[in-house]
Tab-separated table of C-alpha atoms and ligand atoms in Angstrom:
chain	number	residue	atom	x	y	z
H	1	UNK	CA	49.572	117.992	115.271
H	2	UNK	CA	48.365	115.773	112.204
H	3	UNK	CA	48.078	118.499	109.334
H	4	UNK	CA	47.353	116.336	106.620
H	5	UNK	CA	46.662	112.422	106.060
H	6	UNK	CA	48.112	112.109	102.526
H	7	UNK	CA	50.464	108.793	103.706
H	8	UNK	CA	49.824	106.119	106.467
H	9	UNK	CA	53.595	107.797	107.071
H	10	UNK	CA	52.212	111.056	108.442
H	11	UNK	CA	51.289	109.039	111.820
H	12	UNK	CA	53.806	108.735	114.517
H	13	UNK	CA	53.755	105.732	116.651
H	14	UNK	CA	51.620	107.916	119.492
H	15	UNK	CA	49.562	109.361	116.668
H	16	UNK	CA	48.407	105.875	115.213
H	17	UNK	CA	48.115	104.250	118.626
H	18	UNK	CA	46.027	107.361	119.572
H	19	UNK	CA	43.636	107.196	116.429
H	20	UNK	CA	43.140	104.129	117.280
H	21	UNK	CA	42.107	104.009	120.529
H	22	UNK	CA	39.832	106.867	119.418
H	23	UNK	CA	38.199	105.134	116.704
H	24	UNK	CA	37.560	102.107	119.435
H	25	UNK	CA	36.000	104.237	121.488
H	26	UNK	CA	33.525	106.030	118.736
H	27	UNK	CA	33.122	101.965	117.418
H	28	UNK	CA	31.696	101.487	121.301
H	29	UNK	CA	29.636	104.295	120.631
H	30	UNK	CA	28.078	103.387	117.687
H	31	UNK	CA	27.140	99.640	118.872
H	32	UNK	CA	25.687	100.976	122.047
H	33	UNK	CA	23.585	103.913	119.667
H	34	UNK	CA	24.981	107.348	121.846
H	35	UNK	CA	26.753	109.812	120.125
H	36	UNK	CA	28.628	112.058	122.769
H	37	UNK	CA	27.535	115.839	122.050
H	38	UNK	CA	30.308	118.321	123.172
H	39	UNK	CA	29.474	120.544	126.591
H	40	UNK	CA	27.313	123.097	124.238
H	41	UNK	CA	24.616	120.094	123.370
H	42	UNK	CA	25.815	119.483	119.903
H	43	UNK	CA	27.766	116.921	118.115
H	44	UNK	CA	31.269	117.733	117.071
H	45	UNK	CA	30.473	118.143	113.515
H	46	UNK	CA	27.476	120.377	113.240
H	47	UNK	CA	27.781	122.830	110.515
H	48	UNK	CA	30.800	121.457	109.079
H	49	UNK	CA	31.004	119.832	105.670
H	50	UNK	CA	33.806	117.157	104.518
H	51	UNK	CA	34.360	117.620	100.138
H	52	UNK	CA	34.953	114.278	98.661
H	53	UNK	CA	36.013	114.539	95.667
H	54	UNK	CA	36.810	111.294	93.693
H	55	UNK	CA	38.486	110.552	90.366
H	56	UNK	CA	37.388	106.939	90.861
H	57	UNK	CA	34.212	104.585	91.867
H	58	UNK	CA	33.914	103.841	95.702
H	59	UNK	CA	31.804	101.955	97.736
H	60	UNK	CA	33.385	102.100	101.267
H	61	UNK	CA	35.591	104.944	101.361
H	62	UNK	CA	32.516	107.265	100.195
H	63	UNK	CA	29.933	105.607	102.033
H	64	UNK	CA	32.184	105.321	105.312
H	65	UNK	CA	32.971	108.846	104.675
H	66	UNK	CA	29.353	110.238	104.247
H	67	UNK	CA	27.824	108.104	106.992
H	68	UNK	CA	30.268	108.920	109.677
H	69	UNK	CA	30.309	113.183	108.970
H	70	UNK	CA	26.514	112.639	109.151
H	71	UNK	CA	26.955	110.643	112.401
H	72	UNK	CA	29.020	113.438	113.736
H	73	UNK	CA	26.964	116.145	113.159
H	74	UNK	CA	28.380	117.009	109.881
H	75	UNK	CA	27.869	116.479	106.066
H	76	UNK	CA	29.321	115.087	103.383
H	77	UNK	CA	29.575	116.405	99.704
H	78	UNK	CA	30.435	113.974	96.733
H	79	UNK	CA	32.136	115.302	93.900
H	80	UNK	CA	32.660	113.433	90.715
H	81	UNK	CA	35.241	113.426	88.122
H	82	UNK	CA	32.185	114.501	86.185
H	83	UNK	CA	31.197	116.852	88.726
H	84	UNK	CA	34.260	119.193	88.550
H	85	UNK	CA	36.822	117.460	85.887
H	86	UNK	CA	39.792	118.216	88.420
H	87	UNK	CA	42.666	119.195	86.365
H	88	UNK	CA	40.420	119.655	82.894
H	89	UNK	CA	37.309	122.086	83.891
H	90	UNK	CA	39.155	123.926	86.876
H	91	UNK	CA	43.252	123.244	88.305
H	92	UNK	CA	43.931	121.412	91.308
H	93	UNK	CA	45.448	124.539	92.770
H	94	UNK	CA	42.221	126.485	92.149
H	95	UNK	CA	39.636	123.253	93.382
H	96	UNK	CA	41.448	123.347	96.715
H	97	UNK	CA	41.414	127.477	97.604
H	98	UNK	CA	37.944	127.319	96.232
H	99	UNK	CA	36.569	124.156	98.431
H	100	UNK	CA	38.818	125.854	101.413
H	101	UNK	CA	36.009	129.133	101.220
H	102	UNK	CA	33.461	126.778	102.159
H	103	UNK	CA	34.094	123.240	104.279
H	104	UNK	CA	36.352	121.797	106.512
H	105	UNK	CA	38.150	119.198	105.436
H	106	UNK	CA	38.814	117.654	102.163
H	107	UNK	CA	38.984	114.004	101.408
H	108	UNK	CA	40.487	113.119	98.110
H	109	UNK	CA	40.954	109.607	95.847
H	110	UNK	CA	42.996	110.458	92.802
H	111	UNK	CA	45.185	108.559	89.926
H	112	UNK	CA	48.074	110.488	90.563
H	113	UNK	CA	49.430	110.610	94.085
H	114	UNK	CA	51.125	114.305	93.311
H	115	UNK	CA	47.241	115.539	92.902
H	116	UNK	CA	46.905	114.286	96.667
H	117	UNK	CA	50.284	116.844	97.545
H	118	UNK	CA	48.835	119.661	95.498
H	119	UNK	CA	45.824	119.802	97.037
H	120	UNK	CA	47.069	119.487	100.152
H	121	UNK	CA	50.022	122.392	99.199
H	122	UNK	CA	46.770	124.750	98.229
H	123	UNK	CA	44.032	123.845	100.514
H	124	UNK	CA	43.730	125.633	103.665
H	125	UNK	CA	42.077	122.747	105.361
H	126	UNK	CA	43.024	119.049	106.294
H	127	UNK	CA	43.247	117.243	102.873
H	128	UNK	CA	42.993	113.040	103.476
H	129	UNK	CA	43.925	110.377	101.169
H	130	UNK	CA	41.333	108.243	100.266
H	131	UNK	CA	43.651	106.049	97.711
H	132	UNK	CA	45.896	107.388	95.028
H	133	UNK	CA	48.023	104.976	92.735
H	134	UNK	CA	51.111	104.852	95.809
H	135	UNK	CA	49.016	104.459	99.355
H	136	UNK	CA	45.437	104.208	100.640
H	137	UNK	CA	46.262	105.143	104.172
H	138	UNK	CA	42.534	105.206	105.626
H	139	UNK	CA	42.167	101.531	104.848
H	140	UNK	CA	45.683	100.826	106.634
H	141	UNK	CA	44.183	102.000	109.608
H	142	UNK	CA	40.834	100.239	109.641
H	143	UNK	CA	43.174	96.976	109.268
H	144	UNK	CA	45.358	97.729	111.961
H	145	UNK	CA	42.192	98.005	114.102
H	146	UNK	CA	40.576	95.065	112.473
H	147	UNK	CA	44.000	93.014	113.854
H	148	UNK	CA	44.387	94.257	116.950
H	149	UNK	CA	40.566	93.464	118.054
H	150	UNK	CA	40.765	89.915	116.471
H	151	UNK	CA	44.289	89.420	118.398
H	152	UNK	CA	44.434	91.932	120.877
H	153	UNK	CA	47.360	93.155	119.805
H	154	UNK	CA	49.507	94.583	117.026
H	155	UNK	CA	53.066	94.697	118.297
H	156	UNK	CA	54.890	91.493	117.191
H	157	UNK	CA	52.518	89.769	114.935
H	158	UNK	CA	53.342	88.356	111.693
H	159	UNK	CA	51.056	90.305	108.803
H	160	UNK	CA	51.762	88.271	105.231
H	161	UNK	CA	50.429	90.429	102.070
H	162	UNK	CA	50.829	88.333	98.942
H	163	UNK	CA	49.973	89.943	95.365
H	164	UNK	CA	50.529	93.335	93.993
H	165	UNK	CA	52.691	95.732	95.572
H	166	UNK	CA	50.538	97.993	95.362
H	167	UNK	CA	48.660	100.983	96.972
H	168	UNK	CA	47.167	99.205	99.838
H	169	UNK	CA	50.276	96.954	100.534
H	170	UNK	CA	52.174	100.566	100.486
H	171	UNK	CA	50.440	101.494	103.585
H	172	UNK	CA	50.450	98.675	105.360
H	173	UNK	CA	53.994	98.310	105.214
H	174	UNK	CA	54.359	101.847	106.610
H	175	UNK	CA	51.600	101.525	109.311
H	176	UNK	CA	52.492	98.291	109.745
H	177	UNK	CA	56.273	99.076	110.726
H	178	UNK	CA	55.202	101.833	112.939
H	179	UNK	CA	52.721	99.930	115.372
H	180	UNK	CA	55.511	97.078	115.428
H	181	UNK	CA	53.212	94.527	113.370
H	182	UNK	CA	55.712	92.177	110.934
H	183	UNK	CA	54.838	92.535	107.217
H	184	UNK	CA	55.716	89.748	105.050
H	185	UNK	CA	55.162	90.521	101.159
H	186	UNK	CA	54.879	88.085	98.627
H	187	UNK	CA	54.558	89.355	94.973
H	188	UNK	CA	56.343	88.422	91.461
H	189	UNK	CA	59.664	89.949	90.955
H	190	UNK	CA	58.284	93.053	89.028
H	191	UNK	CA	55.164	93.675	91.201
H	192	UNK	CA	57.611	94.469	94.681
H	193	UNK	CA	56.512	97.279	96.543
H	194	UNK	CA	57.859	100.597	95.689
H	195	UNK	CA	61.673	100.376	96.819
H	196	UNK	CA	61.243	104.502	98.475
H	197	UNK	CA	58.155	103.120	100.727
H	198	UNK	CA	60.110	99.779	101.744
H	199	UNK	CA	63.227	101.596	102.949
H	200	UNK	CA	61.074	103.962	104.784
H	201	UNK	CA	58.783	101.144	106.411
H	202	UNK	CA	62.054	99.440	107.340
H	203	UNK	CA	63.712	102.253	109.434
H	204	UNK	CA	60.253	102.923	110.800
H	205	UNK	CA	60.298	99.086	111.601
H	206	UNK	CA	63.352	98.728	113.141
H	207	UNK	CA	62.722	101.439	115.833
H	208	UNK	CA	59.803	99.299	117.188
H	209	UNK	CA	61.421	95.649	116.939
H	210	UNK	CA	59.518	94.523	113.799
H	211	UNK	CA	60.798	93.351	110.024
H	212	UNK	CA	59.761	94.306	107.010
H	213	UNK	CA	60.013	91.590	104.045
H	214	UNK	CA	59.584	90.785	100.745
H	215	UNK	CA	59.831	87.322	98.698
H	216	UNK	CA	59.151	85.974	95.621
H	217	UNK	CA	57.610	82.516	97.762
H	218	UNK	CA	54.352	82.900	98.672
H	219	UNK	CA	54.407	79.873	100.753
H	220	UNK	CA	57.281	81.721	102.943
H	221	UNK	CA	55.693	84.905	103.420
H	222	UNK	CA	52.418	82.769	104.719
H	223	UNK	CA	54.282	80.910	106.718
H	224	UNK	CA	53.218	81.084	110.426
H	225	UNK	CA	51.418	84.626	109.605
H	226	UNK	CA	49.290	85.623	112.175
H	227	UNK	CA	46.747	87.131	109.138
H	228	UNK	CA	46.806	86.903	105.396
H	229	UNK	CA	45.943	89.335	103.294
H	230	UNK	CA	45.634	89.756	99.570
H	231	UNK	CA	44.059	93.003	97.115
H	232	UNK	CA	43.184	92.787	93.312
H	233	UNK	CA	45.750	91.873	90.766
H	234	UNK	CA	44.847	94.953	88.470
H	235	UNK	CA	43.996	98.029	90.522
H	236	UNK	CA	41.191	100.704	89.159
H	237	UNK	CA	43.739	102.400	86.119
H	238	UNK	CA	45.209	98.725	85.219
H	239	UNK	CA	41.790	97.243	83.875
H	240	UNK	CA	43.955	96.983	80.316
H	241	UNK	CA	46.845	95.196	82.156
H	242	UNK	CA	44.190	92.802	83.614
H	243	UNK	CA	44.671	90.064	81.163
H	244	UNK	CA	48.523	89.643	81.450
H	245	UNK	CA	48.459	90.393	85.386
H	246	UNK	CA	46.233	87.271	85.550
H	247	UNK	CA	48.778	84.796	84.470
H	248	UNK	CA	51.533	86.876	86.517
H	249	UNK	CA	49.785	86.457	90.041
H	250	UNK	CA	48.379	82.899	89.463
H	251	UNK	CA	50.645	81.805	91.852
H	252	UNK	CA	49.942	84.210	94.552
H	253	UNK	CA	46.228	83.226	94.466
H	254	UNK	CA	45.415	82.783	98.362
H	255	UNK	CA	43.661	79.544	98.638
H	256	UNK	CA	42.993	76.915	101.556
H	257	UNK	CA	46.517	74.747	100.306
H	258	UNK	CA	48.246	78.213	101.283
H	259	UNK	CA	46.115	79.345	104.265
H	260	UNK	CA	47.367	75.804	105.624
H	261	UNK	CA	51.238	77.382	106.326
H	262	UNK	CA	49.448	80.279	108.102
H	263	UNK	CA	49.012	79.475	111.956
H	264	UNK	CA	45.149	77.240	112.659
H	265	UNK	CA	43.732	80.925	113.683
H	266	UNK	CA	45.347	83.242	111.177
H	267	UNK	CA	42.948	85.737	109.631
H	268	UNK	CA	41.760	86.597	105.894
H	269	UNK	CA	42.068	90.030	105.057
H	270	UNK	CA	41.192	91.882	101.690
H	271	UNK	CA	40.592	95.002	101.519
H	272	UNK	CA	37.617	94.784	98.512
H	273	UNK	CA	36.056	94.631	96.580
H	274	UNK	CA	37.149	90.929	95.813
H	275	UNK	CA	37.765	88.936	92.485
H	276	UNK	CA	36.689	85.467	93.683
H	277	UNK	CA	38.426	82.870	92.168
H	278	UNK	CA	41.346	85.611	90.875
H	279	UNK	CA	43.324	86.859	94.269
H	280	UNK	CA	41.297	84.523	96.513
H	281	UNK	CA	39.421	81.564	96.134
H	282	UNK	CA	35.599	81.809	97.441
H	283	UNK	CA	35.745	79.140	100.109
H	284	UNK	CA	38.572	81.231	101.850
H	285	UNK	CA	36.474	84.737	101.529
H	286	UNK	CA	33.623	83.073	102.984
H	287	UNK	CA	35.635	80.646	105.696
H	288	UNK	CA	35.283	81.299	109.130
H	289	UNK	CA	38.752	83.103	109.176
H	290	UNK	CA	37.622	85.786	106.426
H	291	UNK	CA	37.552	89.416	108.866
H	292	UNK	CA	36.752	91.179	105.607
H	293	UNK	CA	33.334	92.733	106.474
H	294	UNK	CA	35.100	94.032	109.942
H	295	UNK	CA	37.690	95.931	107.687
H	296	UNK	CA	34.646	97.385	105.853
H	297	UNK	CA	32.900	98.447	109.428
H	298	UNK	CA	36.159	99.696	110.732
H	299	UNK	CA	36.773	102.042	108.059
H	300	UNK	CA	33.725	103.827	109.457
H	301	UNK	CA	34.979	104.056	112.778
H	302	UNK	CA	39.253	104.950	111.602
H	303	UNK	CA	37.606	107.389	109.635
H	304	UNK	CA	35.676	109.706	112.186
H	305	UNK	CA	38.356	109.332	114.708
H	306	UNK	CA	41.012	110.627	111.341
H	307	UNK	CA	38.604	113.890	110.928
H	308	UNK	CA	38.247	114.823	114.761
H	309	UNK	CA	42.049	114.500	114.995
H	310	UNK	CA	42.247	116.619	111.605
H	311	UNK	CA	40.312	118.952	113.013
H	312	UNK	CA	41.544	119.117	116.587
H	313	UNK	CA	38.298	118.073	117.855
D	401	CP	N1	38.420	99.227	100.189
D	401	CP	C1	37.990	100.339	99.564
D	401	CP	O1	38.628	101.397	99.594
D	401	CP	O2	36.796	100.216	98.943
D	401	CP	P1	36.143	101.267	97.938
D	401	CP	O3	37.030	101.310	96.724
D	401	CP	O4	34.785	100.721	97.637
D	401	CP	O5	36.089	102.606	98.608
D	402	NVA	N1	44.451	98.375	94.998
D	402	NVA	C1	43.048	98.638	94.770
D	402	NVA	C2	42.365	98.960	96.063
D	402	NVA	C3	40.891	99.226	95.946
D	402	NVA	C4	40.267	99.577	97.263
D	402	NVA	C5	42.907	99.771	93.773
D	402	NVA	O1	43.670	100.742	93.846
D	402	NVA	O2	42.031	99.691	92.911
């Protein structure tokens, strides 16, 4: 039983193949307009209410989140730093007993990953990561639907990340090596992934046949990749390293002369929003390659299936 969905970790093999397969089926839903209401008449989420409460800006995480609770019945409350000044105004202990009186899950995007774990040691309800500065585990799993519809599979591909070690590559290293998907990272010598989340991703890996690796070459981690996928050089908290980062990652701009060692069909991936012309050139964003906007859709669909399994639904 998934408790909590703090790290793209918590998911088993079964459990990610299973969320999956659940968030296809709620994705065939949705194109075909029926929502399936349980054997009372309602939907699954009537009367219940998801908190969001977000220490940064968000355009699909909250609006995913929002659209699908209403889809399901439910509702969604948004709650700004401004709103309740988590950690300043009220502690994080005392924000999650409080929201626990009231709603049913909790979904959280935070600075510091430890407020993520605090909430989730205090709430009495399933607390979700929606991005902290170590993973963003929701958007691992709308990618690792995003490559199995474009390839119809994930075991045995060859996934190349290239820029910041970041959040986002974080959990797809982890997902990544539990569905059996090959992650190549390419990222300047300082920027590697966080050593703790690499050895993890690489036992996880080597119980399903995959490899986990990281270079300082772009050109070698592109090479034959099955998809391609780059983030931001400065994450939301590095705005002030923004300046310096930009000379770093210069070389690990992803750009057609790079997306030519990639195989003819490889995909573009980016989890956005985008800095075109920084991380990416615009040609590539827009190519016919680019599966960004089906990452953005499939966030919708990862993210209903996450709550019903939260909630045993
Ligand atoms: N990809 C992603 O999480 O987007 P937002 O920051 O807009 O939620
Ligand atoms: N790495 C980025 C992802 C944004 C969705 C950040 O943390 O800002």
């Amino acid at each position: 039983m998934l408790q909590h969905y703090l790290s793209a970790a918590d998911l088993s093999h079964t459990a990610a193949e299973t969320l999956l397969q659940r968030a296809q089926e709620l994705k065939a839903e949705w194109r075909n307009g029926s929502h399936r209401p349980g054997s009372n008449g309602e939907l699954p989420l009537q009367g219940k209410t998801l908190a969001l409460v977000f220490e940064k800006p968000s355009l699909r995480t909250r609006v995913a989140f929002e659209a699908g609770m209403v889809q399901l019945g439910g509702h969604g409350s948004y709650l700004s730093a401004n709103d309740i000044d988590m950690g300043g105004r009220e502690s994080i202990p005392d924000v999650a007993r409080n929201l626990s009186r009231w709603i049913q899950v909790i979904a959280a995007r935070v600075f510091k990953h430890a407020t993520v774990e605090t909430l989730a040691r205090y709430a009495t309800v399933p607390v979700i990561n929606a991005l902290s500065d170590r993973e963003h585990p929701c958007q691992a799993l709308a990618d690792m639907l995003t490559l199995q519809e474009q390839h119809g599979k994930l075991s045995g591909l060859r996934l190349a990340f290239v820029g910041d070690g970041n959040n986002v590559c974080h959990s797809l290293l982890l997902l990544g090596a539990r569905l059996g998907v090959n992650v190549a990272v390419a990222c300047p010598p300082d920027y590697r992934p966080n050593p703790e989340i690499l050895e993890l991703a690489e036992r996880y890996a080597a119980e399903h046949g995959a490899t986990m690796t990281v270079t300082a070459s772009p050109a070698e981690a592109v090479d034959s990749a099955d998809a391609v996928y780059t983030d931001v050089w400065a994450s939301m908290g590095q705005e002030h390293e923004a300046a310096r980062r930009r000379l770093i990652f210069q070389p690990y701009q992803v750009n057609s002369t790079l997306m030519a060692l990639a195989k003819p069909d490889a995909l573009v991936m980016h989890c956005l929003p985008v800095h075109r012309g920084e991380e990416i050139t615009a040609d590539v964003i827009e190519g016919s390659q680019s599966v960004v906007f089906e990452q953005a859709e499939n966030r919708l669909h990862v993210q209903k299936a996450l709550i019903l399994t939260l909630l045993n639904l």
